[in-house]
Coordinates of C-alpha atoms in Angstrom, one line a residue:
Chain W
M1 CA 72.1 257.2 176.4
Y2 CA 75.4 259.1 176.2
G3 CA 77.8 258.9 173.3
Y4 CA 76.0 261.0 170.7
V5 CA 77.9 264.2 171.1
R6 CA 81.1 264.4 169.1
P7 CA 83.5 267.2 168.3
P8 CA 82.4 268.5 164.9
L9 CA 84.3 266.9 162.0
D10 CA 85.1 270.3 160.4
L11 CA 86.7 271.8 163.6
P12 CA 89.8 273.9 162.8
E13 CA 93.0 272.4 164.3
A14 CA 93.4 275.1 167.0
E15 CA 89.8 274.5 168.2
R16 CA 90.2 270.7 168.1
K17 CA 93.2 271.1 170.4
R18 CA 91.3 273.4 172.7
F19 CA 88.5 270.8 172.9
G20 CA 91.2 268.2 173.6
R21 CA 92.5 270.2 176.5
A22 CA 89.1 270.4 178.0
Y23 CA 88.7 266.6 177.5
C24 CA 92.0 265.9 179.2
G25 CA 91.3 268.5 181.9
L26 CA 88.0 266.8 182.7
C27 CA 89.7 263.4 182.8
H28 CA 92.4 264.7 185.2
T29 CA 89.7 266.4 187.4
L30 CA 87.7 263.1 187.6
G31 CA 90.9 261.3 188.6
E32 CA 91.9 263.9 191.1
R33 CA 88.5 264.1 192.8
Y34 CA 87.3 260.5 192.5
G35 CA 90.3 258.3 191.7
P36 CA 91.3 256.4 188.5
A37 CA 88.1 254.3 188.5
A38 CA 86.0 257.4 187.8
Q39 CA 88.1 258.3 184.7
F40 CA 86.5 255.5 182.6
I41 CA 83.2 257.4 182.5
L42 CA 84.8 260.2 180.5
N43 CA 83.1 261.0 177.1
Y44 CA 82.5 263.8 174.8
D45 CA 79.0 264.5 176.2
F46 CA 80.5 265.3 179.6
T47 CA 83.3 267.3 178.0
L48 CA 80.6 269.5 176.2
L49 CA 78.9 269.9 179.6
A50 CA 82.2 271.0 181.1
I51 CA 82.7 273.6 178.3
L52 CA 79.2 274.9 178.7
L53 CA 79.8 275.4 182.4
S54 CA 83.2 277.1 181.8
G55 CA 84.0 280.8 182.0
P56 CA 84.9 282.8 178.9
E57 CA 88.6 282.3 179.4
E58 CA 90.4 279.0 178.9
G59 CA 92.4 279.2 182.1
D60 CA 95.8 277.7 183.0
I61 CA 97.1 274.9 180.8
H62 CA 99.4 272.1 182.1
H63 CA 101.4 269.6 180.1
G64 CA 101.6 266.2 181.7
R65 CA 101.8 262.5 181.1
C66 CA 99.0 260.1 182.0
V67 CA 98.1 256.5 181.7
A68 CA 96.6 257.1 178.2
H69 CA 99.5 259.2 177.0
P70 CA 102.5 257.9 179.0
V71 CA 105.3 258.9 176.6
H72 CA 104.6 262.3 175.0
G73 CA 101.9 263.5 177.4
R74 CA 99.2 266.0 176.6
D75 CA 98.2 269.6 177.3
R76 CA 95.2 269.8 179.6
L77 CA 93.3 272.5 181.5
E78 CA 94.2 272.8 185.1
T79 CA 91.3 271.9 187.4
N80 CA 89.0 274.8 188.0
S81 CA 85.5 275.2 189.5
A82 CA 83.7 274.5 186.2
L83 CA 85.6 271.3 185.6
A84 CA 85.0 270.3 189.2
L85 CA 81.2 270.9 188.8
A86 CA 81.2 269.0 185.5
A87 CA 83.1 266.1 187.1
D88 CA 80.7 265.9 190.0
E89 CA 77.7 266.0 187.8
S90 CA 79.2 263.5 185.3
V91 CA 79.8 261.0 188.1
I92 CA 76.1 261.3 189.2
L93 CA 74.8 261.0 185.6
A94 CA 77.0 258.1 184.8
Y95 CA 76.2 256.2 188.0
W96 CA 72.4 256.5 187.6
Q97 CA 72.7 255.6 183.9
L98 CA 74.5 252.4 185.0
R99 CA 71.8 251.7 187.6
D100 CA 69.2 252.2 184.9
G101 CA 71.1 249.6 182.9
V102 CA 70.8 247.1 185.8
E103 CA 67.0 247.7 186.0
D104 CA 66.6 247.4 182.2
H105 CA 68.3 243.9 181.9
D106 CA 67.8 240.5 183.3
W107 CA 70.2 239.2 186.0
F108 CA 72.7 237.8 183.5
H109 CA 72.8 240.7 181.0
G110 CA 72.7 243.2 183.9
L111 CA 75.9 241.8 185.4
K112 CA 78.2 244.2 183.6
Y113 CA 76.1 247.2 184.6
R114 CA 76.0 245.9 188.2
G115 CA 79.8 245.4 188.2
V116 CA 80.7 248.8 186.8
S117 CA 78.2 250.7 189.0
A118 CA 79.7 248.9 192.1
I119 CA 83.1 250.2 191.1
L120 CA 81.7 253.7 190.7
E121 CA 79.7 253.5 193.9
P122 CA 82.3 255.3 196.2
A123 CA 82.7 258.1 193.6
Y124 CA 79.0 258.4 193.3
R125 CA 78.5 258.6 197.1
K126 CA 81.1 261.4 197.3
A127 CA 79.6 263.3 194.3
A128 CA 76.0 263.0 195.7
G129 CA 77.3 264.4 199.0
I130 CA 78.7 267.4 197.2
R131 CA 75.7 268.0 194.8
P132 CA 72.7 266.6 196.7
G133 CA 70.2 268.7 194.7
F134 CA 71.5 267.4 191.3
D135 CA 71.6 263.8 192.6
E136 CA 68.0 264.1 193.8
S137 CA 66.7 265.6 190.5
T138 CA 68.6 263.0 188.4
R139 CA 67.1 260.1 190.4
R140 CA 63.6 261.6 190.3
Q141 CA 63.7 262.1 186.5
L142 CA 65.0 258.6 185.8
N143 CA 62.3 257.2 188.0
L144 CA 59.8 259.2 186.1
L145 CA 61.2 258.0 182.8
A146 CA 61.1 254.3 184.0
E147 CA 57.4 254.8 184.8
L148 CA 56.6 256.3 181.4
E149 CA 58.5 253.5 179.7
G150 CA 56.7 251.0 181.8
E151 CA 53.3 252.3 180.8
E152 CA 54.4 252.6 177.1
C153 CA 53.9 256.4 177.0
P154 CA 52.8 257.2 173.4
S155 CA 54.0 260.8 173.6
M156 CA 57.6 261.2 172.3
D157 CA 57.8 264.7 173.7
Q158 CA 56.7 263.6 177.2
A159 CA 59.2 260.7 177.4
A160 CA 62.0 263.0 176.1
D161 CA 61.0 265.7 178.6
T162 CA 62.2 263.5 181.5
F163 CA 65.7 263.3 180.2
A164 CA 65.7 266.9 179.0
V165 CA 64.7 268.1 182.5
L166 CA 67.4 265.8 184.0
L167 CA 70.1 267.5 181.9
R168 CA 68.7 271.0 182.4
E169 CA 69.2 270.6 186.1
A170 CA 73.0 270.5 185.5
A171 CA 72.7 274.3 185.3
Q172 CA 71.1 274.7 188.7
A173 CA 74.5 275.5 190.3
V174 CA 75.0 278.5 188.0
D175 CA 74.5 281.7 190.0
E176 CA 74.2 284.4 187.2
P177 CA 70.4 284.5 186.3
V178 CA 70.7 285.2 182.6
R179 CA 73.5 282.6 182.1
R180 CA 71.4 280.1 184.0
R181 CA 68.4 280.7 181.8
V182 CA 70.5 280.3 178.7
L183 CA 72.1 277.1 179.9
E184 CA 68.8 275.7 181.1
Q185 CA 67.2 276.0 177.7
L186 CA 70.3 274.8 176.0
L187 CA 70.7 271.7 178.2
Y188 CA 67.0 271.0 178.1
H189 CA 67.1 270.7 174.3
L190 CA 70.4 268.9 174.3
G191 CA 68.8 266.3 176.6
R192 CA 65.7 266.1 174.4
W193 CA 67.9 265.7 171.3
V194 CA 70.1 263.0 173.0
Y195 CA 67.0 261.0 174.1
L196 CA 65.4 261.1 170.7
V197 CA 68.5 260.3 168.8
D198 CA 69.2 257.4 171.1
A199 CA 65.6 256.2 170.6
A200 CA 66.0 256.5 166.8
D201 CA 69.3 254.6 166.9
D202 CA 67.6 251.8 168.9
L203 CA 64.6 251.5 166.5
Q204 CA 65.4 248.1 165.0
Q205 CA 67.0 246.6 168.1
D206 CA 63.9 247.6 170.1
A207 CA 61.6 246.3 167.4
A208 CA 63.4 242.9 167.4
A209 CA 63.3 242.7 171.2
G210 CA 59.7 244.0 171.5
S211 CA 61.0 246.8 173.8
Y212 CA 59.4 250.2 174.3
N213 CA 60.5 252.8 171.8
P214 CA 58.8 256.3 171.8
V215 CA 59.8 257.1 168.2
A216 CA 58.4 253.8 166.9
L217 CA 55.1 254.4 168.8
R218 CA 54.9 258.0 167.6
Y219 CA 55.2 257.2 163.9
G220 CA 53.7 253.7 164.0
L221 CA 56.9 251.8 163.0
P222 CA 56.5 248.3 164.4
E223 CA 59.3 246.9 162.3
G224 CA 61.6 249.8 163.3
R225 CA 62.0 250.9 159.7
W226 CA 61.5 254.6 158.7
T227 CA 59.0 255.7 156.1
E228 CA 60.2 258.8 154.2
E229 CA 57.5 260.9 155.8
S230 CA 58.3 259.8 159.3
R231 CA 62.0 260.3 158.7
Q232 CA 61.4 263.9 157.5
S233 CA 59.1 264.7 160.4
F234 CA 61.5 263.2 162.9
A235 CA 64.4 265.2 161.4
A236 CA 62.3 268.3 161.7
T237 CA 61.7 267.8 165.4
L238 CA 65.4 267.2 166.0
D239 CA 66.1 270.4 164.1
H240 CA 63.6 272.3 166.3
S241 CA 65.6 271.3 169.4
I242 CA 68.9 272.3 167.7
H243 CA 67.3 275.6 166.7
M244 CA 66.5 276.2 170.4
M245 CA 70.0 275.3 171.4
A246 CA 71.5 277.6 168.8
T247 CA 69.3 280.5 169.7
A248 CA 70.1 280.1 173.4
F249 CA 73.8 279.8 172.6
E250 CA 73.7 283.2 170.8
L251 CA 72.5 284.9 174.0
W252 CA 75.5 284.4 176.1
D253 CA 79.2 285.1 175.6
F254 CA 81.0 281.8 175.8
G255 CA 84.4 283.5 175.1
V256 CA 87.1 281.2 173.8
W257 CA 84.6 278.3 173.6
T258 CA 82.5 280.1 171.1
P259 CA 84.0 278.5 167.9
V260 CA 83.7 274.9 169.2
L261 CA 80.2 275.5 170.5
E262 CA 79.1 277.2 167.2
K263 CA 80.3 274.3 165.2
T264 CA 78.6 271.8 167.5
F265 CA 75.2 273.6 167.4
Y266 CA 75.3 274.6 163.7
S267 CA 76.9 271.4 162.2
G268 CA 78.1 268.7 164.6
L269 CA 74.7 267.7 165.9
F270 CA 73.3 267.6 162.4
Q271 CA 76.1 265.3 161.3
V272 CA 75.4 262.8 164.1
G273 CA 71.6 263.0 163.6
R274 CA 72.0 262.4 159.9
A275 CA 74.3 259.4 160.5
V276 CA 71.8 257.9 162.9
L277 CA 68.9 258.4 160.5
D278 CA 71.0 256.9 157.6
G279 CA 71.9 253.9 159.7
T280 CA 75.6 254.8 159.3
F281 CA 76.3 255.9 162.9
R282 CA 76.6 252.4 164.3
A283 CA 78.6 251.2 161.3
K284 CA 81.2 253.9 162.1
G285 CA 81.6 252.7 165.7
G286 CA 78.4 254.4 167.1
K287 CA 78.2 255.5 170.7
D288 CA 80.3 252.5 171.8
L289 CA 83.3 254.0 170.0
P290 CA 86.1 253.8 172.6
P291 CA 86.8 257.3 174.0
G292 CA 90.2 258.7 173.1
S293 CA 91.5 262.2 173.0
P294 CA 90.0 264.0 170.1
Chain K
M1 CA 75.8 302.9 176.2
N2 CA 78.5 300.4 175.2
D3 CA 80.9 301.2 172.4
P4 CA 78.7 300.9 169.4
Y5 CA 81.5 299.5 167.3
Q6 CA 82.2 296.8 169.9
V7 CA 78.4 296.0 169.9
L8 CA 78.5 295.4 166.2
G9 CA 81.9 293.5 166.5
I10 CA 83.7 295.9 164.1
S11 CA 86.5 298.4 164.3
E12 CA 86.1 302.2 164.0
S13 CA 87.8 302.1 160.7
A14 CA 85.2 299.8 159.2
T15 CA 83.6 301.1 155.9
D16 CA 80.0 302.1 155.8
E17 CA 79.3 298.9 153.8
E18 CA 81.1 296.8 156.5
V19 CA 79.0 298.5 159.2
K20 CA 75.8 297.7 157.3
R21 CA 76.8 294.1 156.8
A22 CA 77.7 293.6 160.5
Y23 CA 74.4 295.2 161.5
R24 CA 72.4 293.0 159.1
D25 CA 74.1 289.8 160.2
L26 CA 73.4 290.6 163.9
A27 CA 69.8 291.7 163.1
R28 CA 69.2 288.4 161.3
K29 CA 70.6 286.5 164.3
Y30 CA 68.4 288.2 166.9
H31 CA 65.4 288.7 164.6
P32 CA 62.1 288.2 166.4
D33 CA 61.2 285.5 163.8
N34 CA 64.3 283.6 165.1
Y35 CA 62.9 283.8 168.6
H36 CA 59.2 283.4 167.9
D37 CA 57.5 281.8 171.0
N38 CA 61.0 281.3 172.4
P39 CA 61.2 281.4 176.2
L40 CA 64.3 283.5 175.8
A41 CA 62.7 286.0 173.4
D42 CA 63.0 288.8 176.0
L43 CA 66.8 288.4 176.0
A44 CA 66.9 288.5 172.2
Q45 CA 64.7 291.6 172.2
E46 CA 67.3 293.3 174.5
K47 CA 70.1 292.3 172.2
M48 CA 68.1 293.7 169.2
K49 CA 67.6 297.0 171.0
E50 CA 71.3 297.3 171.7
I51 CA 72.2 296.5 168.1
N52 CA 69.7 299.0 166.7
A53 CA 71.0 301.7 169.1
A54 CA 74.6 301.0 168.2
Y55 CA 73.8 301.1 164.4
E56 CA 71.9 304.4 164.8
E57 CA 74.7 305.9 166.9
I58 CA 77.4 305.0 164.3
N59 CA 75.2 306.4 161.5
R60 CA 74.6 309.6 163.6
R61 CA 78.4 310.0 164.2
R62 CA 79.2 309.4 160.6
S63 CA 76.7 311.9 159.3
G64 CA 77.9 314.6 161.6
G65 CA 75.2 314.0 164.1
S66 CA 72.4 315.1 161.8
R67 CA 71.0 311.8 160.6
P68 CA 67.5 311.1 162.1
S69 CA 67.2 308.1 164.3
G70 CA 64.9 305.2 163.4
S71 CA 66.8 303.7 160.6
G72 CA 67.3 300.4 162.5
Y73 CA 65.0 297.4 162.3
T74 CA 61.9 297.6 164.4
G75 CA 60.6 294.1 164.6
G76 CA 57.2 293.1 165.7
W77 CA 56.9 291.5 169.1
Q78 CA 53.2 292.0 169.1
Q79 CA 50.9 289.4 170.6
Q80 CA 47.5 289.4 169.0
S81 CA 44.5 289.4 171.3
G82 CA 42.1 286.5 171.4
G83 CA 38.4 286.8 171.0
S84 CA 37.0 285.4 174.3
P85 CA 38.1 286.5 177.7
I86 CA 39.5 283.1 178.7
F87 CA 41.7 282.9 175.6
Q88 CA 42.9 286.4 176.5
Q89 CA 43.9 285.1 179.9
V90 CA 45.7 282.2 178.3
R91 CA 47.6 284.6 176.0
A92 CA 48.5 286.8 179.0
A93 CA 49.8 283.8 180.9
I94 CA 51.9 282.7 178.0
Q95 CA 53.2 286.2 177.6
I96 CA 54.5 286.3 181.2
G97 CA 55.9 282.8 180.9
D98 CA 53.3 281.3 183.3
I99 CA 53.0 278.1 181.3
A100 CA 51.4 276.1 184.1
R101 CA 48.5 278.6 184.3
A102 CA 48.1 278.7 180.6
E103 CA 47.9 274.9 180.5
S104 CA 45.4 274.7 183.3
L105 CA 43.2 277.3 181.7
L106 CA 43.3 275.4 178.4
Y107 CA 42.5 272.2 180.2
S108 CA 39.3 273.8 181.6
I109 CA 38.0 274.7 178.1
S110 CA 35.9 271.9 176.6
D111 CA 35.2 273.6 173.2
H112 CA 38.3 272.9 171.2
T113 CA 38.3 275.6 168.6
A114 CA 41.1 276.5 166.2
E115 CA 42.3 279.1 168.7
W116 CA 42.4 276.5 171.4
Y117 CA 44.7 274.3 169.2
F118 CA 46.8 277.3 168.3
L119 CA 47.3 278.2 172.0
K120 CA 48.1 274.5 172.9
G121 CA 50.7 274.7 170.2
A122 CA 52.2 277.9 171.7
V123 CA 52.3 276.3 175.2
S124 CA 53.9 273.1 173.9
Y125 CA 56.5 275.2 172.0
R126 CA 57.4 277.1 175.2
R127 CA 57.8 273.9 177.1
G128 CA 60.0 272.5 174.4
W129 CA 57.5 269.8 173.3
M130 CA 58.2 270.6 169.7
D131 CA 56.5 267.6 168.0
E132 CA 53.3 268.3 169.8
A133 CA 53.6 272.1 169.1
M134 CA 53.9 271.3 165.4
R135 CA 50.8 269.1 165.4
Y136 CA 48.7 271.6 167.3
Y137 CA 49.7 274.4 165.0
Q138 CA 48.8 272.1 162.0
T139 CA 45.4 271.3 163.4
A140 CA 44.7 275.0 164.1
C141 CA 45.7 275.8 160.5
Q142 CA 43.5 273.0 159.1
M143 CA 40.5 274.3 161.0
E144 CA 41.1 277.9 160.1
P145 CA 43.3 278.0 157.0
N146 CA 43.0 281.7 156.5
N147 CA 44.1 282.8 159.9
P148 CA 47.4 284.7 159.4
E149 CA 48.5 284.3 163.1
Y150 CA 48.2 280.5 163.0
Q151 CA 49.8 280.2 159.6
R152 CA 52.7 282.4 160.7
A153 CA 53.4 280.2 163.7
L154 CA 53.3 277.0 161.6
N155 CA 55.5 278.5 158.8
L156 CA 58.1 279.6 161.3
M157 CA 58.3 276.1 162.6
R158 CA 58.3 274.5 159.1
N159 CA 61.0 276.9 157.8
G160 CA 63.4 276.3 160.6
S161 CA 66.1 278.8 161.6
P162 CA 66.4 281.9 159.4
Y163 CA 69.9 282.4 160.8
R164 CA 73.0 280.2 160.4
P165 CA 76.6 281.4 160.4
G166 CA 78.5 281.5 157.1
G167 CA 75.4 280.5 155.1
A168 CA 75.7 276.8 155.9
P169 CA 72.5 274.8 155.6
F170 CA 70.6 274.3 158.8
G171 CA 69.1 270.8 159.1
T172 CA 69.7 267.2 160.0
L173 CA 68.9 266.0 156.5
C174 CA 71.1 268.6 154.9
A175 CA 74.2 267.9 157.0
G176 CA 77.2 266.6 155.1
N177 CA 75.2 266.5 151.8
P178 CA 76.4 269.3 149.5
C179 CA 73.7 268.3 147.0
L180 CA 71.0 269.4 149.4
T181 CA 72.6 272.7 150.2
L182 CA 70.6 274.6 147.6
C183 CA 67.4 272.8 148.6
C184 CA 67.8 273.9 152.1
A185 CA 68.9 277.5 151.4
Y186 CA 66.6 280.1 152.7
T187 CA 65.7 283.0 150.6
L188 CA 64.7 286.4 151.9
C189 CA 61.5 287.6 150.5
N190 CA 59.0 290.2 151.6
N191 CA 60.7 290.5 155.0
A192 CA 59.9 286.9 155.8
Y193 CA 62.2 283.8 155.5
C194 CA 60.8 281.1 153.2
C195 CA 62.3 277.7 152.8
C196 CA 62.7 276.5 149.3
I197 CA 62.0 272.9 150.1

C-alpha cells in the first residue's frame, strides 16, 4: 500500500536537498537501530512520516558514505528522537504490510512476502517491544481491514477508515496536545488517501483477478474502467482528504519543513492522484519504482 | 499579545497595502468556510482571532491610536438550531465533538427527514468519511432544495478549498494540467467562494 507519496516535482533545489537529508537520515537511523536488513524498507512515505514527526529545526547534519553512495557520500540528518520514532513505526508498518501480503497470496506467490518478513522479523520484534501500543493498533486495524475485505464491504469510506486510523496512530507518541490533534487529522486523511489511491491503482488488476476492490464496488465498475462521472466523483473525494490534510497542516508550525510539506499537500499529492487516475502512474514506474535518494 | 507584525508575517516597515494583503491572505487561509465542519475548527478560530487582533492593533498604531476597533473579519461560526429536541441534541453533540453520541442518537431516529440526512452528513464529515458525507448532504438538499443550511454545506464540499498558496489550482484533476487552471480557479463573490466548474 505504500509507495504513493513522492517528493513534489516542482520542489526547489534547496528543499529537495533537505528532503534528501531526511531520507538519508531515516535510512541511517534504520540501519543504526535495526541493522542493514531494515534499510530496505525505506521509502518516501516513511520519510514524510519522519518529517511530520520532526521538530521545527532541521538539527545536525552529517556527511558520510554508505552502501548506496560509497564514493561521494551524502549529507544526512543525525539521528534524533523524531527519526528514531519514525524508524520504529516504519519497521512495524512494513512488517505488518508484509504479513498482510503473506495472507493475501497463495503459498507460491506469498513466498517473497514470507521470505522478506522473516528477514525483518528480528527488527520487528525489537520495534514492537519499544512501541507496543503502535504495534497493537497496527495489528488490530489490519485485522479489521482483512475482515471488511473478506465480507466485501461496500463502503469505500469504511474500508479506508481502517488504514486511516492505522496511520493516525503514528501520532500517539506525540505529547503536545495541539500538535497531536493536528498530526492525527493529517495522518488520518493521508492514510485514507493512500488506501483509496492504491485501490484506484489496482482497479483493473483486481477486476481481472476477481479480487475485492472498494472503489469498483462503490462506483459499480466490474471491468475496472472509470466512467467520467465516477472519475470526477472519486477525484473529489481524494481532494476532500487533501483539503483536510492542508487545513490541518496550516494549524501547526512545521518550521524548516514547511516548504516541502506545503508543496506535498498543495501539489504533490494531486500529481500522484492524477497520474493514477490517468493510468500513467504505473507506466512511470509506479509504486514499485526502486527507492533512491531524491 | 504577540508582536502583531510577526503574527501577520511582515516587517514593521511594511506599507499599509502590504499589511492589508498579508491580513487578507491569512484571513482567507483560516476563514471559517475553509474549516466548515472541520474537527480542528476551534484551532482555526483561535488563529483567526489572533490575526484579527494583530490587524486591528497595527491599524490602531498607524492611525495614532484613534482608529476604532472592529475592522477585522468577523466570520460566522454559528450553528443553526434544529426543530425537534432530539435533533438539537445531535447538533449539541456534534458541536462538542462527541461524534459517537451524535451517531447513536441519529441511529435511534426512524423518521429519516432531510435534517436527519444533513446531520448524518455532518457526522460523516467529522469522522473523515467524505464520500458518505457528500452523499448525505446531496440527499438532504434533494429533499429540501431551498434549505440554505444544507445547501451551504453541500456547496462548501463541492467547491473545495477556498485557499491555496500562490493561486495554484486545488484539485487532483487540475494538477499538472495548465489548461484546467482557469476552470478550477475560484472567484470571490458575495463573500462566498464559488467554483467556476
